[in-house]
Each structure stands twice: as C-alpha cells, then as structure tokens.
Amino acid sequence: MPANAAQNPGHRVRTTVVVVTWRGADHIVACLDALAAQERPHRILLVDNASDDGTARLVAAHPAKPQVLRLPRNTGYAGAIAAALPLVETELMAWLNDDAVPDPAWLARLEDALGSAAAAGSRLDRADGSVQSLGVRLTGDGYGADAQEAPVFGFCGGAAVLRTDVLQAVGGVPADFFCYYEDTDTAWRLRLAGHEIATVPDARVAHRHGASTRPGSPDFHRWNERNRLLTLLRCAPAAIAARELARFAAITALLPLRADVPDAPNFRVPLRCRVLVDVLVRMPATVRARREITRRSRVGRRQVWRTWAGRTARPEGATVDR
C-alpha cells in the first residue's frame, strides 16, 4: 500500500517520491519519517548509491517500507535519478534529497499548485529557517544559482515534482553529470520544449545542505564547473556556450601569470585542466545531445536566454550548489 493511503482514501496516488541516498545513515531516518507524515498518499522509491555505512539496514527497518533500488556503485544524484525514472509508474515524479525534511503538507501543496506546468519547485530552508532556495536563477555567465525570490528559471533538484511523461519526453536526466546541474539542465530542456515551471513557496522543506557532497571540496568545484559548461553546450545559444568555454580556457591559461589568484579549488590550474579534459572527452556525446534537444524544442535558445539570463551576474569561478 502506498504511504499514507489508509489515512487518505479519497486521494489517488499521483506521485512517486524518489529519494537518493549515499552514506545517509545520519539523516535518512528523518527524511523517511517526514515522508511517512505526508498528508497526500504517495509511493517512495529510494535509490541507494552503494552505501556502506548502515543506511540499507535503517531503510529496511523503517515503517515507511520504501521500494529500494540499490545500485552497485555510487552514480551520484544525477545517475540515481536517471536509474529511477524507468521504474516510476505514477503521473508525477518527485525528487528529494536524503538530507531534506519536508513539511507534512509539502507534497499536497506541490501537486495542487502544479496546474499545467511541467515541474514545480519547493522552498528549501536553512537550519535557522531562512530561505536557501526557491529554485534556480540563470546568471549572465550561465551558472545556475540558488534564487531567493520568484520568478525562477528552474526548480531546485533537492525537492521538486515533475510530470513523469514530460521528463521522459525531453530526454530524462543527464546521468553522466554525476552531481549538480542535472536540475538546471532539465529546466533548460523543459523551457526549450515550451513548458512552464512553477514555484511553490509554501511547499517547505528543511534542508541539511551538503550532507553528502562536501560543498567547497575539489570534487564539488569540478562537478560545478564541468557541468555548467556541459549544460551550456547542450542547451544555450551556440555563441554563449562557445564564449563561456573559451573564457574558462583563457582564464585557466592566464592563472599562472597572476599574482592575485583566489585561494579556492576552482582557481587551481590542475582542477581546471581536468574540467577542460572532461568536457572535451564528452564533446561528441554533447553535440549529439544538443541536436536531439534542438529537435524537441518549441522555443528558441536565444529567446530562453534573453528571458531568463543575467538577472543577477556572478563573477567567473564562483560556486553554485544545491
């Protein structure tokens, strides 16, 4: 029986909530407790990225009894969401971080506010109750950054609901991103296909930010920089994508000549060179994906860029996180 179905006999199950976890023993129980307390019935599909810290035991013992997909290796958030998508049989698919604790009305408010939109994003709160994110804003240099006010370009992948068939129709989830920008890339493709994305500020989620991904770490910066460039190459106007790739390469080449280099991993030449190699290795697949995205598009890339980009500019190399 879907979670809470007995308490909500008048509602059909519309949503499968996909929770991605990796070594989530410290916080997975709180997440599942919050899902068990939801006012709206739903299914839970938990994707375990090969946790080795006792997470599997805690999930198996939890009264919510989620369906579990245990992967043989850690595929990151993007890989896990992509692996879950073929298993979702409901009209809607919710994405939820394992370090997120949604209010009891969270899912009901998202479902009720979705309307004709393809996706709806939540309000993610910090521990002190302040807003971490209402969604993703698109900056003038193509970063996807947390937005604290609406309207927003895209949903934050930490807590959102999407129409399952629409997500499949726009190409699913970029599994090889591993982590970060899978939400921004998906928002780009939804916008290009002519879909709207709703923001639901009263669908609130307490978020223990970065519990699994260590914001500020070298891997964090590598994923952010690489996936921003890949998203632009897949989705943005060609001139913008080429400009940002060339800019990243030029700054990388000039860093050894600068005396005022910031002390941050994303300004370290080896990391930036690795980003460039990662992008170049993926270029053939990225070009193919761009062609497929173009085929599905109903709105021009320049129109989306003019409408949403640059509301707040960011300095090159600044980090973006979920």
PDB file of N, CA and C in Angstrom, residues 90-142:
ATOM      1  N   THR A  90       3.892   6.341 -11.809  1.00  0.00           N
ATOM      2  CA  THR A  90       2.882   7.337 -11.471  1.00  0.00           C
ATOM      3  C   THR A  90       2.975   8.540 -12.405  1.00  0.00           C
ATOM      4  N   GLU A  91       1.929   9.345 -12.384  1.00  0.00           N
ATOM      5  CA  GLU A  91       1.862  10.548 -13.216  1.00  0.00           C
ATOM      6  C   GLU A  91       2.991  11.524 -12.905  1.00  0.00           C
ATOM      7  N   LEU A  92       3.345  11.616 -11.631  1.00  0.00           N
ATOM      8  CA  LEU A  92       4.344  12.584 -11.182  1.00  0.00           C
ATOM      9  C   LEU A  92       5.513  11.872 -10.520  1.00  0.00           C
ATOM     10  N   MET A  93       6.668  12.508 -10.634  1.00  0.00           N
ATOM     11  CA  MET A  93       7.895  12.016 -10.003  1.00  0.00           C
ATOM     12  C   MET A  93       8.475  13.152  -9.179  1.00  0.00           C
ATOM     13  N   ALA A  94       8.639  12.929  -7.888  1.00  0.00           N
ATOM     14  CA  ALA A  94       9.268  13.922  -7.030  1.00  0.00           C
ATOM     15  C   ALA A  94      10.727  13.562  -6.818  1.00  0.00           C
ATOM     16  N   TRP A  95      11.579  14.580  -6.819  1.00  0.00           N
ATOM     17  CA  TRP A  95      12.986  14.404  -6.473  1.00  0.00           C
ATOM     18  C   TRP A  95      13.170  14.937  -5.060  1.00  0.00           C
ATOM     19  N   LEU A  96      13.867  14.182  -4.213  1.00  0.00           N
ATOM     20  CA  LEU A  96      14.076  14.626  -2.841  1.00  0.00           C
ATOM     21  C   LEU A  96      15.443  14.175  -2.349  1.00  0.00           C
ATOM     22  N   ASN A  97      16.217  15.139  -1.854  1.00  0.00           N
ATOM     23  CA  ASN A  97      17.490  14.807  -1.232  1.00  0.00           C
ATOM     24  C   ASN A  97      17.268  14.023   0.058  1.00  0.00           C
ATOM     25  N   ASP A  98      18.222  13.169   0.384  1.00  0.00           N
ATOM     26  CA  ASP A  98      18.076  12.401   1.621  1.00  0.00           C
ATOM     27  C   ASP A  98      18.325  13.237   2.866  1.00  0.00           C
ATOM     28  N   ASP A  99      18.890  14.434   2.710  1.00  0.00           N
ATOM     29  CA  ASP A  99      19.094  15.333   3.848  1.00  0.00           C
ATOM     30  C   ASP A  99      18.011  16.409   3.918  1.00  0.00           C
ATOM     31  N   ALA A 100      16.872  16.142   3.288  1.00  0.00           N
ATOM     32  CA  ALA A 100      15.741  17.060   3.278  1.00  0.00           C
ATOM     33  C   ALA A 100      14.612  16.507   4.136  1.00  0.00           C
ATOM     34  N   VAL A 101      13.940  17.404   4.857  1.00  0.00           N
ATOM     35  CA  VAL A 101      12.824  17.019   5.720  1.00  0.00           C
ATOM     36  C   VAL A 101      11.620  17.880   5.341  1.00  0.00           C
ATOM     37  N   PRO A 102      10.716  17.373   4.501  1.00  0.00           N
ATOM     38  CA  PRO A 102       9.578  18.173   4.050  1.00  0.00           C
ATOM     39  C   PRO A 102       8.489  18.282   5.106  1.00  0.00           C
ATOM     40  N   ASP A 103       7.817  19.445   5.113  1.00  0.00           N
ATOM     41  CA  ASP A 103       6.644  19.626   5.962  1.00  0.00           C
ATOM     42  C   ASP A 103       5.561  18.622   5.575  1.00  0.00           C
ATOM     43  N   PRO A 104       4.637  18.323   6.485  1.00  0.00           N
ATOM     44  CA  PRO A 104       3.582  17.351   6.166  1.00  0.00           C
ATOM     45  C   PRO A 104       2.733  17.711   4.945  1.00  0.00           C
ATOM     46  N   ALA A 105       2.571  19.003   4.678  1.00  0.00           N
ATOM     47  CA  ALA A 105       1.753  19.422   3.532  1.00  0.00           C
ATOM     48  C   ALA A 105       2.573  19.607   2.255  1.00  0.00           C
ATOM     49  N   TRP A 106       3.850  19.290   2.304  1.00  0.00           N
ATOM     50  CA  TRP A 106       4.754  19.565   1.175  1.00  0.00           C
ATOM     51  C   TRP A 106       4.242  18.979  -0.137  1.00  0.00           C
ATOM     52  N   LEU A 107       4.001  17.690  -0.167  1.00  0.00           N
ATOM     53  CA  LEU A 107       3.623  17.048  -1.422  1.00  0.00           C
ATOM     54  C   LEU A 107       2.251  17.518  -1.884  1.00  0.00           C
ATOM     55  N   ALA A 108       1.307  17.656  -0.977  1.00  0.00           N
ATOM     56  CA  ALA A 108      -0.029  18.111  -1.356  1.00  0.00           C
ATOM     57  C   ALA A 108       0.035  19.489  -1.999  1.00  0.00           C
ATOM     58  N   ARG A 109       0.843  20.368  -1.445  1.00  0.00           N
ATOM     59  CA  ARG A 109       0.942  21.725  -1.993  1.00  0.00           C
ATOM     60  C   ARG A 109       1.590  21.734  -3.367  1.00  0.00           C
ATOM     61  N   LEU A 110       2.601  20.890  -3.566  1.00  0.00           N
ATOM     62  CA  LEU A 110       3.208  20.798  -4.890  1.00  0.00           C
ATOM     63  C   LEU A 110       2.217  20.248  -5.917  1.00  0.00           C
ATOM     64  N   GLU A 111       1.535  19.171  -5.569  1.00  0.00           N
ATOM     65  CA  GLU A 111       0.567  18.580  -6.503  1.00  0.00           C
ATOM     66  C   GLU A 111      -0.536  19.568  -6.837  1.00  0.00           C
ATOM     67  N   ASP A 112      -1.053  20.260  -5.842  1.00  0.00           N
ATOM     68  CA  ASP A 112      -2.179  21.166  -6.066  1.00  0.00           C
ATOM     69  C   ASP A 112      -1.781  22.404  -6.853  1.00  0.00           C
ATOM     70  N   ALA A 113      -0.524  22.829  -6.725  1.00  0.00           N
ATOM     71  CA  ALA A 113      -0.081  24.057  -7.392  1.00  0.00           C
ATOM     72  C   ALA A 113       0.494  23.803  -8.780  1.00  0.00           C
ATOM     73  N   LEU A 114       0.696  22.546  -9.156  1.00  0.00           N
ATOM     74  CA  LEU A 114       1.367  22.248 -10.418  1.00  0.00           C
ATOM     75  C   LEU A 114       0.609  22.794 -11.617  1.00  0.00           C
ATOM     76  N   GLY A 115      -0.726  22.660 -11.608  1.00  0.00           N
ATOM     77  CA  GLY A 115      -1.515  23.162 -12.725  1.00  0.00           C
ATOM     78  C   GLY A 115      -1.071  22.558 -14.041  1.00  0.00           C
ATOM     79  N   SER A 116      -0.857  23.421 -15.033  1.00  0.00           N
ATOM     80  CA  SER A 116      -0.428  22.956 -16.350  1.00  0.00           C
ATOM     81  C   SER A 116       1.091  22.939 -16.514  1.00  0.00           C
ATOM     82  N   ALA A 117       1.813  23.310 -15.462  1.00  0.00           N
ATOM     83  CA  ALA A 117       3.278  23.344 -15.539  1.00  0.00           C
ATOM     84  C   ALA A 117       3.842  21.931 -15.610  1.00  0.00           C
ATOM     85  N   ALA A 118       5.073  21.833 -16.096  1.00  0.00           N
ATOM     86  CA  ALA A 118       5.752  20.541 -16.192  1.00  0.00           C
ATOM     87  C   ALA A 118       6.479  20.177 -14.915  1.00  0.00           C
ATOM     88  N   ALA A 119       6.780  21.163 -14.086  1.00  0.00           N
ATOM     89  CA  ALA A 119       7.516  20.926 -12.852  1.00  0.00           C
ATOM     90  C   ALA A 119       7.150  22.008 -11.852  1.00  0.00           C
ATOM     91  N   ALA A 120       7.324  21.676 -10.573  1.00  0.00           N
ATOM     92  CA  ALA A 120       7.086  22.647  -9.503  1.00  0.00           C
ATOM     93  C   ALA A 120       8.176  22.481  -8.464  1.00  0.00           C
ATOM     94  N   GLY A 121       8.757  23.604  -8.061  1.00  0.00           N
ATOM     95  CA  GLY A 121       9.828  23.591  -7.077  1.00  0.00           C
ATOM     96  C   GLY A 121       9.359  24.047  -5.712  1.00  0.00           C
ATOM     97  N   SER A 122      10.105  23.659  -4.700  1.00  0.00           N
ATOM     98  CA  SER A 122       9.775  23.921  -3.311  1.00  0.00           C
ATOM     99  C   SER A 122      10.577  25.101  -2.769  1.00  0.00           C
ATOM    100  N   ARG A 123      10.272  25.445  -1.517  1.00  0.00           N
ATOM    101  CA  ARG A 123      11.116  26.359  -0.750  1.00  0.00           C
ATOM    102  C   ARG A 123      12.002  25.513   0.159  1.00  0.00           C
ATOM    103  N   LEU A 124      13.316  25.596  -0.028  1.00  0.00           N
ATOM    104  CA  LEU A 124      14.263  24.911   0.832  1.00  0.00           C
ATOM    105  C   LEU A 124      14.784  25.891   1.871  1.00  0.00           C
ATOM    106  N   ASP A 125      14.689  25.506   3.136  1.00  0.00           N
ATOM    107  CA  ASP A 125      15.086  26.375   4.240  1.00  0.00           C
ATOM    108  C   ASP A 125      16.370  25.888   4.884  1.00  0.00           C
ATOM    109  N   ARG A 126      17.180  26.843   5.339  1.00  0.00           N
ATOM    110  CA  ARG A 126      18.345  26.516   6.161  1.00  0.00           C
ATOM    111  C   ARG A 126      17.896  26.165   7.571  1.00  0.00           C
ATOM    112  N   ALA A 127      18.848  25.760   8.402  1.00  0.00           N
ATOM    113  CA  ALA A 127      18.523  25.346   9.763  1.00  0.00           C
ATOM    114  C   ALA A 127      17.883  26.470  10.574  1.00  0.00           C
ATOM    115  N   ASP A 128      18.231  27.722  10.261  1.00  0.00           N
ATOM    116  CA  ASP A 128      17.668  28.854  11.005  1.00  0.00           C
ATOM    117  C   ASP A 128      16.328  29.325  10.455  1.00  0.00           C
ATOM    118  N   GLY A 129      15.799  28.632   9.435  1.00  0.00           N
ATOM    119  CA  GLY A 129      14.515  28.980   8.856  1.00  0.00           C
ATOM    120  C   GLY A 129      14.583  29.967   7.716  1.00  0.00           C
ATOM    121  N   SER A 130      15.756  30.501   7.414  1.00  0.00           N
ATOM    122  CA  SER A 130      15.889  31.412   6.281  1.00  0.00           C
ATOM    123  C   SER A 130      15.866  30.639   4.971  1.00  0.00           C
ATOM    124  N   VAL A 131      15.567  31.337   3.885  1.00  0.00           N
ATOM    125  CA  VAL A 131      15.426  30.678   2.587  1.00  0.00           C
ATOM    126  C   VAL A 131      16.795  30.350   2.002  1.00  0.00           C
ATOM    127  N   GLN A 132      17.025  29.091   1.736  1.00  0.00           N
ATOM    128  CA  GLN A 132      18.202  28.703   0.964  1.00  0.00           C
ATOM    129  C   GLN A 132      17.914  28.835  -0.522  1.00  0.00           C
ATOM    130  N   SER A 133      16.728  28.348  -0.937  1.00  0.00           N
ATOM    131  CA  SER A 133      16.430  28.337  -2.364  1.00  0.00           C
ATOM    132  C   SER A 133      14.936  28.243  -2.614  1.00  0.00           C
ATOM    133  N   LEU A 134      14.476  29.050  -3.564  1.00  0.00           N
ATOM    134  CA  LEU A 134      13.140  28.884  -4.133  1.00  0.00           C
ATOM    135  C   LEU A 134      13.219  28.274  -5.524  1.00  0.00           C
ATOM    136  N   GLY A 135      14.424  27.996  -5.960  1.00  0.00           N
ATOM    137  CA  GLY A 135      14.628  27.462  -7.297  1.00  0.00           C
ATOM    138  C   GLY A 135      15.966  27.925  -7.835  1.00  0.00           C
ATOM    139  N   VAL A 136      16.132  27.830  -9.133  1.00  0.00           N
ATOM    140  CA  VAL A 136      17.385  28.150  -9.802  1.00  0.00           C
ATOM    141  C   VAL A 136      17.210  29.403 -10.653  1.00  0.00           C
ATOM    142  N   ARG A 137      18.130  30.348 -10.502  1.00  0.00           N
ATOM    143  CA  ARG A 137      18.187  31.502 -11.408  1.00  0.00           C
ATOM    144  C   ARG A 137      19.357  31.296 -12.369  1.00  0.00           C
ATOM    145  N   LEU A 138      19.222  31.808 -13.559  1.00  0.00           N
ATOM    146  CA  LEU A 138      20.245  31.655 -14.589  1.00  0.00           C
ATOM    147  C   LEU A 138      21.018  32.960 -14.695  1.00  0.00           C
ATOM    148  N   THR A 139      22.316  32.909 -14.416  1.00  0.00           N
ATOM    149  CA  THR A 139      23.118  34.130 -14.397  1.00  0.00           C
ATOM    150  C   THR A 139      23.623  34.487 -15.792  1.00  0.00           C
ATOM    151  N   GLY A 140      24.197  35.661 -15.903  1.00  0.00           N
ATOM    152  CA  GLY A 140      24.661  36.147 -17.187  1.00  0.00           C
ATOM    153  C   GLY A 140      25.820  35.375 -17.769  1.00  0.00           C
ATOM    154  N   ASP A 141      26.509  34.592 -16.928  1.00  0.00           N
ATOM    155  CA  ASP A 141      27.567  33.733 -17.443  1.00  0.00           C
ATOM    156  C   ASP A 141      27.182  32.263 -17.410  1.00  0.00           C
ATOM    157  N   GLY A 142      25.876  32.005 -17.261  1.00  0.00           N
ATOM    158  CA  GLY A 142      25.372  30.653 -17.439  1.00  0.00           C
ATOM    159  C   GLY A 142      25.429  29.745 -16.237  1.00  0.00           C
TER     160      GLY A 142
END
